[in-house]
Tab-separated table of C-alpha atoms in Angstrom:
chain	number	residue	atom	x	y	z
A	1	MET	CA	-28.683	54.305	21.041
A	2	VAL	CA	-26.309	55.643	23.677
A	3	CYS	CA	-29.243	57.249	25.519
A	4	ALA	CA	-31.273	54.001	25.361
A	5	LEU	CA	-28.356	52.028	26.788
A	6	GLY	CA	-27.842	54.736	29.417
A	7	ALA	CA	-31.478	54.340	30.473
A	8	ALA	CA	-31.025	50.562	30.732
A	9	VAL	CA	-27.940	50.978	32.925
A	10	CYS	CA	-29.740	53.471	35.175
A	11	PHE	CA	-32.881	51.354	35.584
A	12	GLY	CA	-30.965	48.114	36.088
A	13	THR	CA	-28.619	49.567	38.696
A	14	ALA	CA	-31.469	51.346	40.497
A	15	THR	CA	-33.290	48.034	40.947
A	16	VAL	CA	-30.382	46.524	42.861
A	17	LEU	CA	-29.701	49.618	44.986
A	18	GLN	CA	-33.345	49.822	46.006
A	19	ALA	CA	-33.433	46.081	46.745
A	20	VAL	CA	-30.432	46.421	49.078
A	21	ALA	CA	-32.010	49.411	50.828
A	22	ALA	CA	-35.370	47.661	51.167
A	23	ARG	CA	-33.739	44.620	52.789
A	24	GLU	CA	-31.893	46.740	55.308
A	25	ALA	CA	-35.050	48.742	56.027
A	26	GLY	CA	-37.126	45.585	56.445
A	27	THR	CA	-35.614	44.717	59.816
A	28	GLY	CA	-37.938	47.064	61.745
A	29	GLY	CA	-41.619	46.859	62.547
A	30	GLY	CA	-44.593	48.667	61.060
A	31	GLY	CA	-46.379	48.329	57.762
A	32	GLU	CA	-45.582	49.312	54.202
A	33	ALA	CA	-45.563	53.038	55.003
A	34	ALA	CA	-43.016	52.526	57.803
A	35	LEU	CA	-40.884	50.385	55.490
A	36	LEU	CA	-40.883	53.122	52.852
A	37	LEU	CA	-39.936	55.783	55.392
A	38	ARG	CA	-37.017	53.682	56.642
A	39	ALA	CA	-35.895	53.040	53.067
A	40	LEU	CA	-35.995	56.761	52.285
A	41	ARG	CA	-33.439	57.358	55.036
A	42	GLN	CA	-30.854	55.246	53.212
A	43	TRP	CA	-28.551	56.677	50.588
A	44	ARG	CA	-28.861	53.603	48.376
A	45	TYR	CA	-32.614	54.041	48.026
A	46	ILE	CA	-32.266	57.752	47.288
A	47	ALA	CA	-29.524	56.980	44.772
A	48	GLY	CA	-31.834	54.427	43.144
A	49	LEU	CA	-34.616	56.993	42.812
A	50	ALA	CA	-32.167	59.481	41.304
A	51	LEU	CA	-31.037	56.857	38.794
A	52	ASP	CA	-34.673	56.124	37.911
A	53	GLY	CA	-35.211	59.819	37.188
A	54	LEU	CA	-32.027	60.036	35.112
A	55	GLY	CA	-32.994	56.872	33.259
A	56	PHE	CA	-36.386	58.364	32.389
A	57	LEU	CA	-34.686	61.432	30.912
A	58	PHE	CA	-32.401	59.168	28.863
A	59	GLN	CA	-35.483	57.219	27.746
A	60	ILE	CA	-37.232	60.365	26.542
A	61	ALA	CA	-34.118	61.500	24.656
A	62	ALA	CA	-33.770	58.076	23.029
A	63	LEU	CA	-37.425	57.963	21.971
A	64	ARG	CA	-37.048	61.344	20.251
A	65	SER	CA	-34.295	60.048	17.985
A	66	LEU	CA	-34.662	56.246	17.692
A	67	PRO	CA	-37.441	53.890	16.597
A	68	ILE	CA	-39.569	52.618	19.456
A	69	TYR	CA	-38.570	48.998	18.783
A	70	ALA	CA	-34.909	49.798	19.467
A	71	VAL	CA	-35.617	51.714	22.680
A	72	SER	CA	-38.035	49.124	24.080
A	73	ALA	CA	-35.557	46.294	23.481
A	74	ALA	CA	-32.806	48.332	25.163
A	75	LEU	CA	-35.019	48.979	28.190
A	76	ALA	CA	-35.778	45.269	28.488
A	77	ALA	CA	-32.015	44.788	28.575
A	78	SER	CA	-31.952	46.552	31.951
A	79	LEU	CA	-32.552	43.055	33.361
A	80	ALA	CA	-29.087	42.097	32.140
A	81	VAL	CA	-27.658	45.100	33.997
A	82	THR	CA	-29.580	44.107	37.129
A	83	ALA	CA	-28.232	40.552	36.910
A	84	VAL	CA	-24.614	41.683	36.583
A	85	VAL	CA	-24.888	44.297	39.356
A	86	ALA	CA	-26.707	41.828	41.631
A	87	ALA	CA	-23.929	39.305	41.095
A	88	ARG	CA	-21.469	41.956	42.243
A	89	LEU	CA	-23.288	43.727	45.092
A	90	LEU	CA	-25.623	41.004	46.377
A	91	ARG	CA	-23.334	38.103	45.546
A	92	VAL	CA	-26.162	36.440	43.658
A	93	ARG	CA	-24.806	33.444	41.823
A	94	LEU	CA	-25.560	33.485	38.107
A	95	SER	CA	-25.741	30.175	36.311
A	96	GLY	CA	-23.945	29.541	33.066
A	97	THR	CA	-27.272	29.905	31.256
A	98	GLU	CA	-27.839	33.324	32.798
A	99	TRP	CA	-24.357	34.550	31.882
A	100	GLY	CA	-25.122	33.303	28.395
A	101	ALA	CA	-28.396	35.256	28.434
A	102	VAL	CA	-26.487	38.429	29.316
A	103	ALA	CA	-24.264	37.839	26.283
A	104	VAL	CA	-27.340	37.151	24.128
A	105	VAL	CA	-28.925	40.462	25.182
A	106	CYS	CA	-25.723	42.326	24.303
A	107	ALA	CA	-25.569	40.611	20.913
A	108	GLY	CA	-29.196	41.471	20.174
A	109	LEU	CA	-28.652	45.123	21.075
A	110	ALA	CA	-25.548	45.254	18.892
A	111	MET	CA	-27.588	43.983	15.936
A	112	LEU	CA	-30.310	46.532	16.648
A	113	GLY	CA	-27.765	49.316	16.841
A	114	LEU	CA	-26.407	48.392	13.412
A	115	ALA	CA	-29.829	48.042	11.786
A	116	SER	CA	-31.888	50.827	13.368
A	117	GLY	CA	-32.762	53.817	11.266
A	118	PRO	CA	-33.898	57.212	12.552
A	119	GLU	CA	-37.239	57.613	14.266
A	120	GLY	CA	-40.258	57.596	11.996
A	121	GLY	CA	-41.345	60.905	10.531
A	122	VAL	CA	-45.081	60.157	10.565
A	123	ALA	CA	-47.038	62.354	12.958
A	124	GLY	CA	-49.331	60.481	15.311
A	125	SER	CA	-53.028	60.872	14.550
A	126	ASP	CA	-55.571	62.129	17.052
A	127	ALA	CA	-57.149	58.678	16.993
A	128	LEU	CA	-53.854	57.119	18.134
A	129	LYS	CA	-53.498	59.688	20.937
A	130	TRP	CA	-56.995	58.925	22.223
A	131	THR	CA	-56.314	55.189	21.894
A	132	MET	CA	-53.237	55.562	24.115
A	133	LEU	CA	-55.292	57.469	26.682
A	134	ALA	CA	-58.029	54.820	26.640
A	135	THR	CA	-55.417	52.071	27.057
A	136	ALA	CA	-53.842	53.936	29.974
A	137	VAL	CA	-57.220	54.291	31.701
A	138	CYS	CA	-57.908	50.572	31.217
A	139	MET	CA	-54.545	49.738	32.797
A	140	LEU	CA	-55.356	52.053	35.714
A	141	VAL	CA	-58.679	50.261	36.251
A	142	LEU	CA	-56.828	46.932	36.152
A	143	ALA	CA	-54.366	48.282	38.721
A	144	LEU	CA	-57.185	49.332	41.058
A	145	LEU	CA	-58.906	45.953	40.721
A	146	GLY	CA	-55.751	43.853	40.582
A	147	GLY	CA	-55.861	42.977	44.267
A	148	ARG	CA	-59.023	40.969	43.646
A	149	LEU	CA	-57.361	38.671	41.135
A	150	SER	CA	-56.190	35.245	42.251
A	151	GLY	CA	-54.795	32.067	40.820
A	152	PRO	CA	-51.637	31.193	38.907
A	153	LEU	CA	-52.336	33.701	36.114
A	154	ARG	CA	-52.479	36.684	38.482
A	155	ALA	CA	-48.792	37.611	38.193
A	156	LEU	CA	-48.816	37.158	34.404
A	157	VAL	CA	-51.921	39.328	33.899
A	158	LEU	CA	-50.638	42.097	36.153
A	159	GLY	CA	-47.170	41.890	34.600
A	160	LEU	CA	-48.624	42.196	31.109
A	161	GLY	CA	-50.702	45.143	32.297
A	162	ALA	CA	-47.585	46.815	33.664
A	163	GLY	CA	-45.856	46.224	30.335
A	164	PHE	CA	-48.747	47.788	28.443
A	165	GLY	CA	-48.632	50.758	30.811
A	166	PHE	CA	-44.915	51.288	30.195
A	167	GLY	CA	-45.582	50.801	26.481
A	168	VAL	CA	-48.150	53.599	26.581
A	169	VAL	CA	-45.452	55.843	28.042
A	170	GLU	CA	-43.046	54.964	25.216
A	171	VAL	CA	-45.578	55.684	22.487
A	172	SER	CA	-46.950	58.810	24.189
A	173	VAL	CA	-43.517	60.428	24.265
A	174	ARG	CA	-43.515	60.267	20.463
A	175	LEU	CA	-47.026	61.707	20.292
A	176	ILE	CA	-46.164	64.879	22.224
A	177	ASP	CA	-45.184	67.430	19.600
A	178	SER	CA	-44.889	70.534	21.762
A	179	LEU	CA	-43.958	71.170	25.391
A	180	ARG	CA	-45.864	74.450	25.568
A	181	PRO	CA	-48.306	74.308	28.517
A	182	ALA	CA	-51.284	75.114	26.308
A	183	ALA	CA	-50.392	72.317	23.880
A	184	LEU	CA	-49.776	69.790	26.666
A	185	LEU	CA	-53.106	70.513	28.328
A	186	THR	CA	-54.986	69.768	25.103
A	187	ASN	CA	-52.963	66.714	24.071
A	188	PRO	CA	-54.475	63.364	25.151
A	189	ALA	CA	-51.015	61.767	24.896
A	190	ALA	CA	-49.753	63.893	27.811
A	191	TYR	CA	-52.460	62.468	30.072
A	192	ALA	CA	-51.839	58.986	28.680
A	193	LEU	CA	-48.159	59.279	29.639
A	194	LEU	CA	-48.946	60.219	33.245
A	195	ILE	CA	-51.782	57.732	33.754
A	196	GLY	CA	-49.982	54.903	31.950
A	197	GLY	CA	-46.809	55.367	33.991
A	198	ALA	CA	-48.690	55.478	37.290
A	199	ALA	CA	-50.772	52.417	36.387
A	200	ALA	CA	-47.664	50.492	35.294
A	201	PHE	CA	-45.877	51.052	38.606
A	202	MET	CA	-49.003	50.080	40.566
A	203	LEU	CA	-49.505	46.924	38.513
A	204	LEU	CA	-45.898	45.839	38.745
A	205	THR	CA	-45.792	46.444	42.491
A	206	SER	CA	-48.971	44.400	42.963
A	207	ALA	CA	-47.672	41.607	40.734
A	208	LEU	CA	-44.356	41.344	42.592
A	209	GLN	CA	-45.936	41.610	46.029
A	210	ARG	CA	-47.839	38.337	45.982
A	211	GLY	CA	-46.828	36.596	42.791
A	212	SER	CA	-43.951	35.095	40.909
A	213	VAL	CA	-41.251	37.653	40.107
A	214	THR	CA	-40.203	35.654	37.048
A	215	THR	CA	-43.739	35.371	35.660
A	216	ALA	CA	-44.606	39.015	36.311
A	217	THR	CA	-41.379	40.326	34.793
A	218	ALA	CA	-41.678	38.074	31.744
A	219	GLY	CA	-45.176	39.424	31.150
A	220	MET	CA	-43.915	42.983	31.568
A	221	VAL	CA	-41.078	42.476	29.071
A	222	ILE	CA	-43.506	41.106	26.475
A	223	GLY	CA	-46.034	43.893	27.055
A	224	GLU	CA	-43.558	46.768	26.883
A	225	THR	CA	-41.692	45.584	23.774
A	226	ILE	CA	-43.917	43.907	21.204
A	227	GLY	CA	-46.940	46.256	21.346
A	228	PRO	CA	-45.049	49.574	21.248
A	229	ALA	CA	-42.703	48.262	18.546
A	230	ALA	CA	-45.691	47.358	16.364
A	231	VAL	CA	-47.260	50.789	16.915
A	232	GLY	CA	-44.007	52.493	15.941
A	233	VAL	CA	-43.662	50.510	12.712
A	234	VAL	CA	-47.315	50.546	11.615
A	235	TRP	CA	-48.502	54.006	12.686
A	236	LEU	CA	-45.413	56.164	13.300
A	237	GLY	CA	-43.250	55.196	10.339
A	238	ASP	CA	-40.331	53.579	12.199
A	239	ARG	CA	-37.999	51.886	9.745
A	240	THR	CA	-34.597	50.212	9.588
A	241	ARG	CA	-31.566	51.036	7.509
A	242	GLU	CA	-31.875	50.072	3.867
A	243	GLY	CA	-31.681	46.303	3.457
A	244	LEU	CA	-31.227	45.580	7.185
A	245	THR	CA	-34.805	44.844	8.219
A	246	TRP	CA	-33.907	41.192	8.784
A	247	LEU	CA	-31.085	42.174	11.126
A	248	ALA	CA	-33.365	44.485	13.147
A	249	VAL	CA	-36.010	41.758	13.513
A	250	LEU	CA	-33.390	39.229	14.542
A	251	GLY	CA	-31.738	41.625	16.992
A	252	PHE	CA	-35.089	42.538	18.561
A	253	ALA	CA	-36.054	38.888	18.989
A	254	VAL	CA	-32.649	37.946	20.401
A	255	ALA	CA	-32.580	40.845	22.893
A	256	VAL	CA	-36.110	40.139	24.152
A	257	ALA	CA	-35.438	36.392	24.402
A	258	GLY	CA	-32.329	37.062	26.464
A	259	ALA	CA	-34.271	39.412	28.735
A	260	LEU	CA	-36.942	36.751	29.282
A	261	LEU	CA	-34.255	34.308	30.398
A	262	LEU	CA	-33.236	36.884	33.016
A	263	ALA	CA	-36.801	37.589	34.150
A	264	ARG	CA	-36.143	36.540	37.759
A	265	PHE	CA	-34.020	39.657	38.107
A	266	GLY	CA	-37.102	41.873	37.608
A	267	GLU	CA	-36.773	42.243	41.361
A	268	ALA	CA	-33.400	41.465	42.913
A	269	PRO	CA	-33.938	38.056	44.593
A	270	ALA	CA	-34.232	38.561	48.326
A	271	GLU	CA	-33.470	35.001	49.267
A	272	GLU	CA	-29.922	35.152	47.923
A	273	GLN	CA	-28.531	38.047	49.961
A	274	ALA	CA	-25.037	37.396	51.221
A	275	ALA	CA	-24.576	36.922	54.929
């Protein structure tokens, strides 16, 4: 659980650092490529990328020792980290409800930590590996066609797609049994991990670019928690400690509900930067 919480801290802090760098880089001209190049010259953006990489390593370590439902709920809790760090660095004012949501997320994770058992010992079937790859390809197609979507449901659809993409990554980590090059090249889950991750980032970027941050992030939280958790329980043998299933279910629901209340922090709000 320490690794899962470490990943949440890394991802949540990286979001704010990259938001600060992007704002400072946005004062010049040029298009998106010029904006990215200016951001890459700033230490905050580089630090954010480094934290993203470290968070991914923590995520992999957590998924190798914890049930998927516990890790996915902890990753959703990165929104609580983003909210707290944004309140400090960006001077974003959190309402009483949002401070309460941070406390709710912490309470849910505490319940999950008490109730979670070890990762399931059931090996993933070939059918599940190919299903993950097919899902990843579908999310990539959605990412490539996402720019054509319009209407109020656009951000929700793309956010859900991003969540499914990140969920594919979570499940695929558990489906990779060997890191030998020969084994990786013949394992559909390895390709699902790469394609699903790329599609998720594309979908989330598209959703946040021209849609509601809150709606997109809420969709992402739902997509990356409920689906992977169900796969872990049904097909990979994830279980709770004896007699604590009710506590795990309650903790999962509480943590995800708290994260949804903090969905506007899926991207640090640009309109509230301090003077």
